[in-house]
Amino acid sequence: MYNIVQATDGVCAADGFFADGISAGLKKNNALDMAFIYSDSECEVASVFTTNKMFAAPIKHFRSKGDFKTNFVLINSRNANAMTGQAGIDDIDEVLSNCQDMLNPIMSSTGVIGARLPKEKIINGMKLFEISNKNPSNAAKAIMTTDSFSKEIALKVTLDDGSSFSIGAMAKGAGMINPAMATMLCFITTDAKVSKQEMQEILDLVTKTTFNAISVDGDTSTNDTVLLLSNSRSGAYNKEAFREALFKVMHFLALEMVRDGEGATKLVTYNITGAKSDKEAEIVAKTLSDSLLVKTALFGEDPNWGRIASTVGASGVEAYEEKLKISFDNLCVYDRGTLNFDSEMEKKCAIVMGHKKFTISCDLGVGEGSFKAYGCDLGYEYVKINADYRT
């Protein structure tokens, strides 16, 4: 057995990790815009990246390194270093050449696509780093773009023998969030004594039901990155405990991204059951979380269950009118051919949709497959934010 409790200090919660954020002049008004994560001993690294074929220079650079260990991650906001070709990779090499005291330093970026890195500002900004600092909240703020709040979490896991390890994380993401990661960066640190192979295996597994299960607008970014670093400092490990704690960390951050969806006012869980397979349930859930018609109905707090039914049918999975069941929280509006949607039920459902969090459930009635996806509404503010993103 084991015990998992909330901890403090975000990405600095695990022993031997340090982080901070500074202003390098990339953003206006001296806002924090560069961060680092440092470990005083080498780390194994597991990773998950975007499925977008136009993946950015930092991802290309990371993949070119092959199998390696590191102790330093440099992160900048405001510039994605994407669609910059070989020059973008060369820029990373030049920037990281100023980290000569670090072991295989790596870089991650987020921001506007199609512009070269402001290398001079970044290199000068790095001179402001104090690697002995533990300011995880500053680091979490520095990586934000259109986020309205920073996102961080830490957990401590105590095992039966009294040994313990910690997992800490920070993330950014609010737009270009799609069920294939997101315009998101997530950095997870741990002192658990876990092998790289097992760490990668667990990260891949957990990503499927967390970061790959969320949607704000259906767009997949060029820079999506999840990095998991372990320095093994604690000497403690239990696979089941590590998997559960990592899920809790990533699930929390995934829902925070949806809650912070650009202009979003609702966080909605799409709970699909009774599908022919888990994969078909996943297809339905993600089709619903991506649907613009569904999203706008959520924003208008309109319990238009017909849009739900139509989207289920359009998803391409096995589904039948006479077997489908649709509910808003515990209010069943359509039950396998029977319509329960009178004026009184409509009022009750509208109240549910007025909540900041609720669940839309669809039982397809054809099998045992299930999946949960997470999405938000789409309103006027999303257009305003993205129309002016570069300015």
mmCIF file of N, CA, C and O in Angstrom, residues 174-218:
data_model
loop_
_atom_site.group_PDB
_atom_site.id
_atom_site.type_symbol
_atom_site.label_atom_id
_atom_site.label_comp_id
_atom_site.label_asym_id
_atom_site.label_seq_id
_atom_site.Cartn_x
_atom_site.Cartn_y
_atom_site.Cartn_z
ATOM 1 N N ALA A 174 -4.050 27.052 -22.995
ATOM 2 C CA ALA A 174 -5.401 27.597 -22.927
ATOM 3 C C ALA A 174 -6.077 27.605 -24.287
ATOM 4 O O ALA A 174 -7.295 27.579 -24.369
ATOM 5 N N GLY A 175 -5.290 27.633 -25.358
ATOM 6 C CA GLY A 175 -5.838 27.625 -26.706
ATOM 7 C C GLY A 175 -5.084 26.649 -27.575
ATOM 8 O O GLY A 175 -4.041 26.129 -27.195
ATOM 9 N N MET A 176 -5.589 26.391 -28.784
ATOM 10 C CA MET A 176 -5.066 25.330 -29.648
ATOM 11 C C MET A 176 -4.959 24.036 -28.859
ATOM 12 O O MET A 176 -3.951 23.334 -28.867
ATOM 13 N N ILE A 177 -6.037 23.731 -28.131
ATOM 14 C CA ILE A 177 -6.084 22.524 -27.308
ATOM 15 C C ILE A 177 -6.957 21.505 -28.022
ATOM 16 O O ILE A 177 -8.134 21.734 -28.262
ATOM 17 N N ASN A 178 -6.384 20.371 -28.342
ATOM 18 C CA ASN A 178 -7.054 19.356 -29.151
ATOM 19 C C ASN A 178 -6.779 17.981 -28.548
ATOM 20 O O ASN A 178 -5.759 17.790 -27.913
ATOM 21 N N PRO A 179 -7.668 17.011 -28.763
ATOM 22 C CA PRO A 179 -7.412 15.686 -28.204
ATOM 23 C C PRO A 179 -6.246 14.972 -28.891
ATOM 24 O O PRO A 179 -6.375 13.874 -29.397
ATOM 25 N N ALA A 180 -5.139 15.593 -28.985
ATOM 26 C CA ALA A 180 -3.889 14.985 -29.439
ATOM 27 C C ALA A 180 -2.816 15.903 -28.866
ATOM 28 O O ALA A 180 -2.051 16.515 -29.568
ATOM 29 N N MET A 181 -2.871 16.052 -27.549
ATOM 30 C CA MET A 181 -2.112 17.061 -26.815
ATOM 31 C C MET A 181 -2.714 18.435 -27.106
ATOM 32 O O MET A 181 -3.889 18.543 -27.374
ATOM 33 N N ALA A 182 -1.938 19.492 -27.045
ATOM 34 C CA ALA A 182 -2.503 20.822 -27.087
ATOM 35 C C ALA A 182 -1.421 21.837 -27.358
ATOM 36 O O ALA A 182 -0.284 21.467 -27.530
ATOM 37 N N THR A 183 -1.780 23.177 -27.417
ATOM 38 C CA THR A 183 -0.704 24.163 -27.382
ATOM 39 C C THR A 183 -0.311 24.197 -25.938
ATOM 40 O O THR A 183 -0.719 25.055 -25.183
ATOM 41 N N MET A 184 0.408 23.202 -25.564
ATOM 42 C CA MET A 184 0.682 23.006 -24.157
ATOM 43 C C MET A 184 2.123 22.587 -23.968
ATOM 44 O O MET A 184 2.718 21.912 -24.808
ATOM 45 N N LEU A 185 2.663 23.068 -22.876
ATOM 46 C CA LEU A 185 3.932 22.576 -22.388
ATOM 47 C C LEU A 185 3.686 22.051 -20.987
ATOM 48 O O LEU A 185 2.966 22.676 -20.203
ATOM 49 N N CYS A 186 4.272 20.921 -20.657
ATOM 50 C CA CYS A 186 4.160 20.379 -19.308
ATOM 51 C C CYS A 186 5.506 19.807 -18.906
ATOM 52 O O CYS A 186 6.098 19.018 -19.655
ATOM 53 N N PHE A 187 5.971 20.194 -17.737
ATOM 54 C CA PHE A 187 7.257 19.732 -17.231
ATOM 55 C C PHE A 187 7.023 19.081 -15.871
ATOM 56 O O PHE A 187 6.480 19.716 -14.960
ATOM 57 N N ILE A 188 7.410 17.825 -15.775
ATOM 58 C CA ILE A 188 7.162 17.029 -14.578
ATOM 59 C C ILE A 188 8.503 16.572 -14.021
ATOM 60 O O ILE A 188 9.353 16.067 -14.769
ATOM 61 N N THR A 189 8.699 16.733 -12.729
ATOM 62 C CA THR A 189 9.940 16.328 -12.080
ATOM 63 C C THR A 189 9.649 15.328 -10.971
ATOM 64 O O THR A 189 8.617 15.415 -10.300
ATOM 65 N N THR A 190 10.551 14.397 -10.773
ATOM 66 C CA THR A 190 10.391 13.423 -9.699
ATOM 67 C C THR A 190 11.755 12.941 -9.218
ATOM 68 O O THR A 190 12.721 12.924 -9.981
ATOM 69 N N ASP A 191 11.791 12.569 -7.946
ATOM 70 C CA ASP A 191 12.994 11.943 -7.394
ATOM 71 C C ASP A 191 12.793 10.440 -7.204
ATOM 72 O O ASP A 191 13.584 9.778 -6.533
ATOM 73 N N ALA A 192 11.725 9.893 -7.798
ATOM 74 C CA ALA A 192 11.491 8.449 -7.734
ATOM 75 C C ALA A 192 12.599 7.707 -8.483
ATOM 76 O O ALA A 192 13.081 8.173 -9.511
ATOM 77 N N LYS A 193 12.984 6.562 -7.986
ATOM 78 C CA LYS A 193 14.026 5.762 -8.631
ATOM 79 C C LYS A 193 13.371 4.856 -9.675
ATOM 80 O O LYS A 193 13.146 3.672 -9.457
ATOM 81 N N VAL A 194 13.051 5.449 -10.817
ATOM 82 C CA VAL A 194 12.331 4.755 -11.879
ATOM 83 C C VAL A 194 13.214 4.696 -13.115
ATOM 84 O O VAL A 194 13.905 5.668 -13.438
ATOM 85 N N SER A 195 13.191 3.568 -13.801
ATOM 86 C CA SER A 195 13.995 3.433 -15.016
ATOM 87 C C SER A 195 13.389 4.254 -16.139
ATOM 88 O O SER A 195 12.183 4.545 -16.140
ATOM 89 N N LYS A 196 14.213 4.623 -17.104
ATOM 90 C CA LYS A 196 13.718 5.397 -18.233
ATOM 91 C C LYS A 196 12.648 4.624 -18.990
ATOM 92 O O LYS A 196 11.629 5.198 -19.400
ATOM 93 N N GLN A 197 12.862 3.339 -19.192
ATOM 94 C CA GLN A 197 11.907 2.523 -19.946
ATOM 95 C C GLN A 197 10.544 2.508 -19.270
ATOM 96 O O GLN A 197 9.512 2.696 -19.917
ATOM 97 N N GLU A 198 10.535 2.303 -17.954
ATOM 98 C CA GLU A 198 9.265 2.240 -17.240
ATOM 99 C C GLU A 198 8.618 3.620 -17.150
ATOM 100 O O GLU A 198 7.396 3.760 -17.233
ATOM 101 N N MET A 199 9.444 4.644 -17.011
ATOM 102 C CA MET A 199 8.935 6.011 -16.965
ATOM 103 C C MET A 199 8.239 6.375 -18.276
ATOM 104 O O MET A 199 7.151 6.968 -18.275
ATOM 105 N N GLN A 200 8.858 6.007 -19.402
ATOM 106 C CA GLN A 200 8.262 6.287 -20.705
ATOM 107 C C GLN A 200 6.972 5.502 -20.899
ATOM 108 O O GLN A 200 5.977 6.038 -21.408
ATOM 109 N N GLU A 201 6.987 4.252 -20.487
ATOM 110 C CA GLU A 201 5.798 3.395 -20.615
ATOM 111 C C GLU A 201 4.620 3.979 -19.847
ATOM 112 O O GLU A 201 3.494 4.058 -20.359
ATOM 113 N N ILE A 202 4.859 4.419 -18.619
ATOM 114 C CA ILE A 202 3.784 4.962 -17.781
ATOM 115 C C ILE A 202 3.322 6.320 -18.306
ATOM 116 O O ILE A 202 2.133 6.623 -18.325
ATOM 117 N N LEU A 203 4.265 7.144 -18.752
ATOM 118 C CA LEU A 203 3.900 8.451 -19.311
ATOM 119 C C LEU A 203 3.007 8.289 -20.534
ATOM 120 O O LEU A 203 1.991 8.988 -20.678
ATOM 121 N N ASP A 204 3.361 7.375 -21.432
ATOM 122 C CA ASP A 204 2.544 7.134 -22.621
ATOM 123 C C ASP A 204 1.138 6.699 -22.236
ATOM 124 O O ASP A 204 0.139 7.151 -22.820
ATOM 125 N N LEU A 205 1.052 5.819 -21.254
ATOM 126 C CA LEU A 205 -0.244 5.293 -20.817
ATOM 127 C C LEU A 205 -1.114 6.402 -20.225
ATOM 128 O O LEU A 205 -2.294 6.542 -20.576
ATOM 129 N N VAL A 206 -0.551 7.195 -19.339
ATOM 130 C CA VAL A 206 -1.323 8.224 -18.644
ATOM 131 C C VAL A 206 -1.731 9.356 -19.589
ATOM 132 O O VAL A 206 -2.809 9.941 -19.446
ATOM 133 N N THR A 207 -0.885 9.659 -20.567
ATOM 134 C CA THR A 207 -1.203 10.733 -21.518
ATOM 135 C C THR A 207 -2.519 10.465 -22.242
ATOM 136 O O THR A 207 -3.281 11.397 -22.538
ATOM 137 N N LYS A 208 -2.815 9.205 -22.529
ATOM 138 C CA LYS A 208 -4.016 8.855 -23.294
ATOM 139 C C LYS A 208 -5.296 9.344 -22.615
ATOM 140 O O LYS A 208 -6.243 9.753 -23.298
ATOM 141 N N THR A 209 -5.343 9.290 -21.295
ATOM 142 C CA THR A 209 -6.580 9.640 -20.585
ATOM 143 C C THR A 209 -6.502 11.007 -19.910
ATOM 144 O O THR A 209 -7.402 11.372 -19.161
ATOM 145 N N THR A 210 -5.442 11.752 -20.188
ATOM 146 C CA THR A 210 -5.315 13.098 -19.603
ATOM 147 C C THR A 210 -5.143 14.130 -20.717
ATOM 148 O O THR A 210 -6.113 14.654 -21.241
ATOM 149 N N PHE A 211 -3.917 14.392 -21.123
ATOM 150 C CA PHE A 211 -3.675 15.426 -22.131
ATOM 151 C C PHE A 211 -4.237 15.072 -23.504
ATOM 152 O O PHE A 211 -4.531 15.963 -24.303
ATOM 153 N N ASN A 212 -4.382 13.785 -23.798
ATOM 154 C CA ASN A 212 -4.970 13.390 -25.076
ATOM 155 C C ASN A 212 -6.484 13.237 -24.994
ATOM 156 O O ASN A 212 -7.107 12.726 -25.921
ATOM 157 N N ALA A 213 -7.071 13.682 -23.900
ATOM 158 C CA ALA A 213 -8.525 13.578 -23.740
ATOM 159 C C ALA A 213 -9.177 14.939 -23.551
ATOM 160 O O ALA A 213 -10.336 15.014 -23.167
ATOM 161 N N ILE A 214 -8.436 16.014 -23.849
ATOM 162 C CA ILE A 214 -8.992 17.352 -23.647
ATOM 163 C C ILE A 214 -9.091 18.101 -24.970
ATOM 164 O O ILE A 214 -8.358 17.836 -25.916
ATOM 165 N N SER A 215 -10.033 19.044 -25.019
ATOM 166 C CA SER A 215 -10.197 19.872 -26.213
ATOM 167 C C SER A 215 -10.764 21.224 -25.834
ATOM 168 O O SER A 215 -11.711 21.314 -25.048
ATOM 169 N N VAL A 216 -10.160 22.279 -26.391
ATOM 170 C CA VAL A 216 -10.725 23.623 -26.300
ATOM 171 C C VAL A 216 -11.267 24.043 -27.655
ATOM 172 O O VAL A 216 -12.393 24.511 -27.773
ATOM 173 N N ASP A 217 -10.456 23.860 -28.714
ATOM 174 C CA ASP A 217 -10.864 24.371 -30.018
ATOM 175 C C ASP A 217 -10.580 23.424 -31.177
ATOM 176 O O ASP A 217 -10.821 23.776 -32.333
ATOM 177 N N GLY A 218 -10.054 22.240 -30.903
ATOM 178 C CA GLY A 218 -9.859 21.268 -31.970
ATOM 179 C C GLY A 218 -8.617 21.473 -32.803
ATOM 180 O O GLY A 218 -8.415 20.771 -33.792
#
